[in-house]
XYZ file of C-alpha atoms in Angstrom:
514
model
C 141.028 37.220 74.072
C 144.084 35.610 75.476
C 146.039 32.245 75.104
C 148.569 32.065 77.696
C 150.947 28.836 76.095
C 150.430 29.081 71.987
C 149.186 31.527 69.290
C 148.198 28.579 67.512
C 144.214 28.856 66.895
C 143.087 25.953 68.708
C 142.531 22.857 67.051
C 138.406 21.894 66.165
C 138.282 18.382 66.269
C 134.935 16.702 65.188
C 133.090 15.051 67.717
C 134.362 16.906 70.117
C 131.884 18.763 73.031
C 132.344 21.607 75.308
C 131.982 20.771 78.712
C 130.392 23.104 81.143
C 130.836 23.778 84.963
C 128.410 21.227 87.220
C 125.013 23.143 88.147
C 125.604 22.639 91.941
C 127.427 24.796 91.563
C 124.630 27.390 91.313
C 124.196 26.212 95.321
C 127.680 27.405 96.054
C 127.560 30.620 95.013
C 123.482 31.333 96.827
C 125.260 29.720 99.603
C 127.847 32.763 100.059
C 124.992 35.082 100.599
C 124.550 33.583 103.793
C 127.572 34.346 105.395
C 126.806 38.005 106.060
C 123.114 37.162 107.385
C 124.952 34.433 109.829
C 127.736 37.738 110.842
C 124.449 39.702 111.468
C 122.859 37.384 113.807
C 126.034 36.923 115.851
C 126.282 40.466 116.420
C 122.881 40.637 117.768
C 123.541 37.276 119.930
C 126.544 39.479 120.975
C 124.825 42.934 121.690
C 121.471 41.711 123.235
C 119.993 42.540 120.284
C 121.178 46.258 120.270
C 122.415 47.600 116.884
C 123.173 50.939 115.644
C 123.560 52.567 112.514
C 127.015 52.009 111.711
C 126.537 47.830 112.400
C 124.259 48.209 109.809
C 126.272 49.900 107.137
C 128.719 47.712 107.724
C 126.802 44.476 107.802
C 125.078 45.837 104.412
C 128.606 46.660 102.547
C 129.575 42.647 103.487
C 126.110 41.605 101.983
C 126.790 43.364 98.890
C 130.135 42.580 98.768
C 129.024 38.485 99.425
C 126.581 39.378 96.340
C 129.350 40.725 93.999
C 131.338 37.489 94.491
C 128.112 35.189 94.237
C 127.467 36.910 90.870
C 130.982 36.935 89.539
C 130.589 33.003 90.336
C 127.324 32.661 88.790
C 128.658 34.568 85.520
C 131.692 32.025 85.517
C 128.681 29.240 85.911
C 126.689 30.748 82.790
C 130.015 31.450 80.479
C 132.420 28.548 81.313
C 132.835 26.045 78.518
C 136.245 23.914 78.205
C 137.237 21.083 75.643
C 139.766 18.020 75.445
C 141.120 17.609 71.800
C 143.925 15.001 70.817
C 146.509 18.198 71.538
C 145.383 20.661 73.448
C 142.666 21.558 76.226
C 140.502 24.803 75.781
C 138.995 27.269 78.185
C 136.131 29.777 77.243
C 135.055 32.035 79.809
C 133.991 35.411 80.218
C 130.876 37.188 79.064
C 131.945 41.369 79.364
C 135.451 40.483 78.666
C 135.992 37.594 77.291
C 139.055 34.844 77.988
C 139.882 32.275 75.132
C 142.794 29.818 76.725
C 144.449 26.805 75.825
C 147.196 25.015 76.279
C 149.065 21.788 74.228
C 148.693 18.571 75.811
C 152.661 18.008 75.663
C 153.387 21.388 77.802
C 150.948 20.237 80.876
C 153.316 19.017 83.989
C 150.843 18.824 86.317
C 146.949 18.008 86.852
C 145.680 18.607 90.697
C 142.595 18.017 92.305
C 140.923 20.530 95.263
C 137.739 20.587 96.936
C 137.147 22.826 99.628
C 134.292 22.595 102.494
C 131.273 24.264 100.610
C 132.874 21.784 97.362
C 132.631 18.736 99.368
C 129.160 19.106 100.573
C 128.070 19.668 96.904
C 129.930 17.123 95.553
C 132.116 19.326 93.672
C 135.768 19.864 92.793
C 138.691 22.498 91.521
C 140.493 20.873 88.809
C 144.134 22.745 87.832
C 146.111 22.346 85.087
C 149.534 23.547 84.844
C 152.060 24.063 81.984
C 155.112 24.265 84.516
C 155.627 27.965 83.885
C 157.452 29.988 86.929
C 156.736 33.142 85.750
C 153.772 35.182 87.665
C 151.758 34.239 84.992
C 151.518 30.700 86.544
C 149.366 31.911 88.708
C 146.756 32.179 86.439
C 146.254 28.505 85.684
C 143.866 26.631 83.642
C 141.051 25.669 86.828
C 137.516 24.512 86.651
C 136.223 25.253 89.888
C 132.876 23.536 89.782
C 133.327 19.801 88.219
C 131.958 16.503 89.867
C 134.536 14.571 91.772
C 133.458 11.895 88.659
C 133.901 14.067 86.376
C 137.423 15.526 87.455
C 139.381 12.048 87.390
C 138.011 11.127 84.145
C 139.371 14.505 82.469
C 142.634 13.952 84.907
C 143.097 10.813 83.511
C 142.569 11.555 79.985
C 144.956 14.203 79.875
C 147.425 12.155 81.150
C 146.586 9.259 78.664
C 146.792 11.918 75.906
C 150.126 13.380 76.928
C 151.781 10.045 77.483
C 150.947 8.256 74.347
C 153.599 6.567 72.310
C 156.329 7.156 75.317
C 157.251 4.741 77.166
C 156.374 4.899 80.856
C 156.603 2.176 83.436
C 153.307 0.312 84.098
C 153.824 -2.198 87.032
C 155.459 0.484 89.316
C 151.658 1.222 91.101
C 152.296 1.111 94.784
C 151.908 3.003 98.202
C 155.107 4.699 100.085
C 153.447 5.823 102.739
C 150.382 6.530 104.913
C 148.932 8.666 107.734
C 150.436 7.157 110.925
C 148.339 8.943 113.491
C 151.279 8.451 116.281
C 153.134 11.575 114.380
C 150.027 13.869 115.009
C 152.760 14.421 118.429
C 154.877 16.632 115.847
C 152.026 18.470 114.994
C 152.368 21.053 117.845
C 156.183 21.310 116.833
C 156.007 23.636 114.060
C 156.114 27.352 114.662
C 153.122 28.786 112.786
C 151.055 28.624 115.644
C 151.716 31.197 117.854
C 152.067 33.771 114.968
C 148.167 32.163 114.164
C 147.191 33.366 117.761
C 148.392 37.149 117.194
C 146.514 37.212 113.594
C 143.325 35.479 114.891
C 143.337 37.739 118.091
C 144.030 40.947 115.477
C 141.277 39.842 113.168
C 138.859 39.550 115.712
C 139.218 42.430 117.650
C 138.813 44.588 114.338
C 135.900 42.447 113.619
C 134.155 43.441 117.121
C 135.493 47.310 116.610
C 133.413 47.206 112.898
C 130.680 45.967 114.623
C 130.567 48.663 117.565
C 131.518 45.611 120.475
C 134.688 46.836 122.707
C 136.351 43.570 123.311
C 137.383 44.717 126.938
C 133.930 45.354 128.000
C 132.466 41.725 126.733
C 132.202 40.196 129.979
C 134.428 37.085 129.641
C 137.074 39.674 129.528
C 135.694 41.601 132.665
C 135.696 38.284 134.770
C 139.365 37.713 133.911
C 140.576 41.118 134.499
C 138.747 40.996 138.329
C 140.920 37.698 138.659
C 144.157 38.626 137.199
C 143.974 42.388 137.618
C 146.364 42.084 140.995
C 148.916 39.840 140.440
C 152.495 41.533 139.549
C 153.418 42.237 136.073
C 156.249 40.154 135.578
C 153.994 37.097 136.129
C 151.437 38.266 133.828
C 152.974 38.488 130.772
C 154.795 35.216 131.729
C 151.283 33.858 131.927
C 150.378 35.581 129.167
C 153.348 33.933 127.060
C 152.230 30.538 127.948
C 148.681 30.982 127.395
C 150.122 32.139 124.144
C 152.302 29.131 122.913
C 149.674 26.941 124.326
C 146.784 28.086 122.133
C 149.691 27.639 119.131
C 150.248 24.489 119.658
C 146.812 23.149 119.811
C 146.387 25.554 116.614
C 149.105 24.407 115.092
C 147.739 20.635 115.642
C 144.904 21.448 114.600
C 146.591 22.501 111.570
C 148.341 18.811 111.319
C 145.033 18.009 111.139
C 143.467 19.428 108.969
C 146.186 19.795 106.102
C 147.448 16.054 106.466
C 144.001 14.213 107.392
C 143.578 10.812 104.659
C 147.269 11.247 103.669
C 148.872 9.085 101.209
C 152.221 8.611 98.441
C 151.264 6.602 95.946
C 153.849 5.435 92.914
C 150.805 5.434 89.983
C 150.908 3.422 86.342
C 153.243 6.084 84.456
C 155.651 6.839 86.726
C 153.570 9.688 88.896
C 154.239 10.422 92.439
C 150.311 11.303 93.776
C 150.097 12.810 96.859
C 146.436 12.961 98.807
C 145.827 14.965 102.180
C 143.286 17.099 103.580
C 140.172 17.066 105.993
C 137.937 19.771 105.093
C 139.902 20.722 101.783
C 140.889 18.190 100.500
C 143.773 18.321 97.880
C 145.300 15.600 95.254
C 148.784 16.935 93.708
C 150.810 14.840 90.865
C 154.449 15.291 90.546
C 155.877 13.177 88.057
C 159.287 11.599 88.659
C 160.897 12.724 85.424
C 160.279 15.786 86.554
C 161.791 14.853 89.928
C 165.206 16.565 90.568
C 166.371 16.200 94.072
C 164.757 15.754 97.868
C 164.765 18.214 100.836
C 165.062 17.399 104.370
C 163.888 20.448 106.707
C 164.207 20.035 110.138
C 163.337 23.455 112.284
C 164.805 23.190 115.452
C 161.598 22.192 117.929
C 161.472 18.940 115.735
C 164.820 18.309 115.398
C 164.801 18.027 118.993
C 162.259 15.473 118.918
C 163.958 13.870 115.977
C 161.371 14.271 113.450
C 161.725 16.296 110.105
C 159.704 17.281 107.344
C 160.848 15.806 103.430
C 159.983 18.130 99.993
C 160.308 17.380 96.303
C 162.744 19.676 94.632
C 160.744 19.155 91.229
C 160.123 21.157 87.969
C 156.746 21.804 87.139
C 155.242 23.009 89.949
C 154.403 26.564 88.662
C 156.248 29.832 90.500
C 157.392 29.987 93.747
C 154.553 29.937 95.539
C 153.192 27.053 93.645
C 155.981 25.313 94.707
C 156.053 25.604 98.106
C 152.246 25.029 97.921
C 152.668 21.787 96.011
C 155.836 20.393 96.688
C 155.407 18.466 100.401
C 156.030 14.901 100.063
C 155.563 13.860 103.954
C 153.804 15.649 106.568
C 156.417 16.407 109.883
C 157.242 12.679 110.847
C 160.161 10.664 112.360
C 163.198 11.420 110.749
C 163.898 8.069 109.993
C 160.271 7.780 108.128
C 161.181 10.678 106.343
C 164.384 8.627 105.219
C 162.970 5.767 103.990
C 160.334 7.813 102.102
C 162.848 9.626 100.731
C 164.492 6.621 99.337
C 161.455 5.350 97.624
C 160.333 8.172 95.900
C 163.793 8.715 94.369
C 165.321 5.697 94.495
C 169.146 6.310 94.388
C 170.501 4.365 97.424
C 169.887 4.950 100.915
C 171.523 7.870 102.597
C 171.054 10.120 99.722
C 170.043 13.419 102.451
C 172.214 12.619 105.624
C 174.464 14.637 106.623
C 177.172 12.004 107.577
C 180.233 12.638 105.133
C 179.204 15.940 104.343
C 182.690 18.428 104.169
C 182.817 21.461 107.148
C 183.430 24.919 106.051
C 186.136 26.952 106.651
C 186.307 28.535 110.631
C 186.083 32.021 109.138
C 182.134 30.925 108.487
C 182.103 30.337 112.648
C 183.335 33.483 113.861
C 181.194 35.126 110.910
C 177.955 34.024 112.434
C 179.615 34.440 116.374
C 180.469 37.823 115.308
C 176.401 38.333 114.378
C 174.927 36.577 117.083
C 176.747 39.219 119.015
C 175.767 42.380 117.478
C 172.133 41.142 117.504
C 172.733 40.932 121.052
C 173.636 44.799 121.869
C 171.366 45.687 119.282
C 168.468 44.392 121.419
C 169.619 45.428 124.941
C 169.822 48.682 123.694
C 166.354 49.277 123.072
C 165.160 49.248 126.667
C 168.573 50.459 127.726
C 168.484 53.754 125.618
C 164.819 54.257 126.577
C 165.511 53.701 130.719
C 168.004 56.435 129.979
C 164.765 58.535 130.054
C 162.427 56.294 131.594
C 163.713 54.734 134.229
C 166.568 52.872 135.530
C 164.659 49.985 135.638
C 164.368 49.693 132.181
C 168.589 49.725 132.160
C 168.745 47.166 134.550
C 166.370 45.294 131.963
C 168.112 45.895 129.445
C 171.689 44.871 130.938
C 170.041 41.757 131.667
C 168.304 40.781 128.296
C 171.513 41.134 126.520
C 173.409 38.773 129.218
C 171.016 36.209 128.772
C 170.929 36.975 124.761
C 174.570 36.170 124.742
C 175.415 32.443 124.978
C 171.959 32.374 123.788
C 172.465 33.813 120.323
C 176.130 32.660 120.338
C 174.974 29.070 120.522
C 172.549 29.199 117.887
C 176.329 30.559 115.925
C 177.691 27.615 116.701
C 174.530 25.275 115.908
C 174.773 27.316 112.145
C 178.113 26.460 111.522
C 177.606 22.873 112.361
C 174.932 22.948 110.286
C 176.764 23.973 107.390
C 177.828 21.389 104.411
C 178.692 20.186 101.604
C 178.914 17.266 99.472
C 179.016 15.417 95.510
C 177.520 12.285 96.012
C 177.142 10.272 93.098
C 174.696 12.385 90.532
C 173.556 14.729 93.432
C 175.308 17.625 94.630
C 174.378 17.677 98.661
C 173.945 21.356 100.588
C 173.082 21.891 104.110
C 172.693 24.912 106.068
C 170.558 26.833 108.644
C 170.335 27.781 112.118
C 166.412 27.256 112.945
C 165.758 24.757 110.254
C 168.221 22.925 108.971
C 167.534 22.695 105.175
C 169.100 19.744 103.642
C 169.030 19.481 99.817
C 170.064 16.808 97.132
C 170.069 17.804 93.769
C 170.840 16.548 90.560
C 173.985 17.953 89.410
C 173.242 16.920 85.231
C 169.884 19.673 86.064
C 171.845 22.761 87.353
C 171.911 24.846 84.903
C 174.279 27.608 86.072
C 176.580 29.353 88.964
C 175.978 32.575 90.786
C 178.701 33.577 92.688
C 177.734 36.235 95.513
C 179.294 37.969 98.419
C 178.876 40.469 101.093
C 181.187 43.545 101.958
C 181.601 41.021 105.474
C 182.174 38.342 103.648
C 184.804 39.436 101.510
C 186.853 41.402 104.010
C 186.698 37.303 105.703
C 187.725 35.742 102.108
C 184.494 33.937 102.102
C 181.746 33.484 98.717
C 178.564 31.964 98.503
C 177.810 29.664 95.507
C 174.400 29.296 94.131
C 173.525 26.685 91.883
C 170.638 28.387 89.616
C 167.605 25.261 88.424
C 164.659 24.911 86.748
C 163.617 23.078 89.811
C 162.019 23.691 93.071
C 163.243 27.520 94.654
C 165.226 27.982 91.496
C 168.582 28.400 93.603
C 170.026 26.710 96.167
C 172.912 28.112 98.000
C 176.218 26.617 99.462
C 177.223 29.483 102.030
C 180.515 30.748 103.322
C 183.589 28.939 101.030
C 186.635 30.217 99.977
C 187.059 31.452 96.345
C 189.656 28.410 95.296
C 186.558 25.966 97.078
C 183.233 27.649 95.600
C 184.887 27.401 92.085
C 186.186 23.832 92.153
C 183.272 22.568 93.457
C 181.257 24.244 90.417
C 183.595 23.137 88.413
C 183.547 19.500 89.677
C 179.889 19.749 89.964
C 179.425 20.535 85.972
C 182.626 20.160 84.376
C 182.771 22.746 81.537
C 179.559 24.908 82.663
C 182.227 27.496 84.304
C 184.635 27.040 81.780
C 184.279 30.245 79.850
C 184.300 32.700 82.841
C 187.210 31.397 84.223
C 190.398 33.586 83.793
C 193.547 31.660 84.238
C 196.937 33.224 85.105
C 199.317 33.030 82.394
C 202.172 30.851 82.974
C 205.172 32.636 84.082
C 207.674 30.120 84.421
């Protein structure tokens, strides 16, 4: 038995029930079995209706493995009871070993809603509650995974009323900050997830054909293109190849857009909650609420920054570890960067101009030839792979090689300079502003009262260039956030400034000796 928040026995409130998991959900879980019977059918569609043994072993360990997850999922069905008291929500599940969970109303931060395809055709739901923990142990969650849609905003809404009773929370803030505008589906093929999509998809298929006995080269689709391509010179196949490559990313990655932003919406609820809804086929409903709410991010990686379009985050505590976090923590899909700044002034409204970079002080020029003097060892260090192996190859493979790291050169050294530019830093107002990157510029604005401490880092390059970076440690969002490349004398006034007194007593000064 385990009770991941309090070793307080659980409250017993009369007149309270136990609830129990919806029994559609019994539909789900028969419905997985069908998976591997669909896999087998495909492979026969594939073959001609050949098969061998060793199709059939494998087809037989996904059936049982489909039936092992079915009947975990019925079990959870059968066992699953959970309760609402005035303090606390309990979760029984568990028949061999048995799980006894609950946590008090006051420590829950957050209450999501998920539904995923097989979900929404049953009319089901995940409901998540989460105590704001960023330990691993976040991960494991209070979920019901098998609640009517019904039945999941009643309990949402419950909790909340529970949790929120006798504070006072604004009532007449209830409002929407922004919608789906379909025009910004254009950024959609910005992002660079989609071409690394095409390599795993391709992977995952052709070890999906190998399992099955099918050699991908000899399916026919495959013959037809190798009797038209099989001539031309190599140089402009695998420059075909790379575009065929980053254009089956980009309709990936808007496909992506599509799916994860589909229906999307900030709303400002009653009780000062920031509720954001997106999602096409899983659909997904996350609360952050604005107490919580510490600082914004602006990210703009570099394909939409040329298109002037960026991407805005809540830096917020409560959002469970870092993976959590990053999971739950997109305010905005990619949009107009302007969009993103208005949005950003509405959710935390602090004045406009909170996250732009105008006013924001340069770091020193040691920083610049820092990231010049990278730029170009990664150059040499790449021209000397095919270099070193035309060495014993063949000279063409020198010639290559000579010629990648030409081109690498201003290539990589702009990208230096882009960095540097990129870099800085600012106190404005109650927020202390950072900016850095070279392929996405990360712009952060965080509350200065919520840092909590300093971590003071270098490298053996950066101190033979006099240079520190300051992290400012949070309960919030990554849990640090960096200002790269000062000077000692500027990363400690700046903490200092920051949080007068929280550096205080590590600070050694130098006795007087006048």
């Amino acid at each position: 038995m385990t009770s991941d928040t309090s070793v307080r026995p659980p409250s017993r409130a009369a007149g309270e029930d136990w609830g129990r998991l919806n029994s559609r959900l019994l539909l789900v879980n028969l419905s997985i079995l069908a998976a591997p019977v669909a896999m087998f059918l495909a492979s026969l569609a594939v073959t001609g209706g050949d098969t061998n043994l060793q199709v059939i072993i494998t087809l037989g360990s996904l059936f049982v493995t489909f039936l092992v997850i079915s009947g975990i999922g019925l079990m959870r069905l059968f066992t699953t009871r959970y309760r609402l008291t005035e303090d606390r929500f309990e979760l029984h599940t568990g028949l061999l070993f048995r799980s006894e969970r609950s946590v008090p109303i006051g420590r829950i931060r957050g209450v999501d809603l998920t539904a995923n395809p097989v979900h929404r055709i049953f009319g089901l739901t995940t409901l998540r509650i989460d105590s704001g923990d960023q330990s691993d142990a976040a991960a494991r969650r209070l979920a019901l995974d098998g609640i009517t849609k019904a039945e999941a905003l009643e309990l949402r809404s419950r909790i909340i009323a529970l949790r929120d009773a006798g504070q006072a929370r604004p009532v007449d803030s209830d409002g929407v900050l922004s919608r789906l505008d379909w025009s910004w589906l254009r950024y959609g093929p910005l992002t660079l997830w989609g071409v690394g999509g095409v390599f795993i998809a391709a992977a995952s298929a052709y070890r999906t054909l190998s399992e099955l006995q099918v050699n991908p080269l000899d399916l026919g689709i495959i013959k037809d293109l190798e009797n038209r391509f099989g001539t031309i010179p190599l140089w402009y196949g695998a420059l075909l190849a790379a575009v065929l490559i980053v254009v089956l990313g980009m309709i990936g990655s808007t496909a992506t857009f599509i799916e994860n932003w589909a229906g999307y919406e900030l709303r400002r609820e009653d009780g000062g909650i920031l509720r954001i809804r997106r999602g096409l086929l899983a659909t997904r409903s996350v609360s952050i609420e604005e107490r919580h709410l510490r600082g914004l991010e602006l990210v703009e990686p570099i394909p939409l920054r040329w298109a002037k379009g960026a991407k805005l985050n809540a830096v917020a505590s409560g959002l469970g570890n870092q993976e959590d976090n990053r999971r739950r923590r997109a305010l905005a899909p990619p949009t107009p960067r302007g969009e993103a700044l208005r949005v950003a002034a509405e959710a935390l409204p602090t004045g406009p101009g909170l996250i732009e970079r105008k006013g924001l002080l340069p770091h020193p020029r040691e920083a610049l030839r820092r990231r010049i003097n990278r730029a170009l060892i990664w150059s040499v260090l790449i021209a000397a792979v095919p270099v070193g192996l035309g060495l014993w190859l063949g000279s063409w493979l020198v010639i290559t090689g000579v010629i990648t790291g030409v081109v690498l050169v201003p290539v990589l050294v702009a990208f230096a300079f882009n960095a540097y530019h990129s870099l800085g830093h600012l106190l404005r107002g109650r927020f202390l502003v950072m900016c850095s990157g070279a392929f996405a510029r990360r712009t952060v604005a965080h509350q200065r009262e919520a840092i909590i401490g300093w971590k003071f880092s270098r490298t053996p390059f950066q101190r033979r260039a006099g240079l520190i970076t300051l992290g400012a440690t949070t309960a919030a969002g990554e849990g640090v956030y960096h200002v790269y490349d000062l000077t000692e004398g500027q990363g400690i006034a700046l903490a200092e400034t920051a949080v007068p007194g929280l550096l205080a007593p590590f600070i050694e000064r130098a006795p007087d000796r006048g």
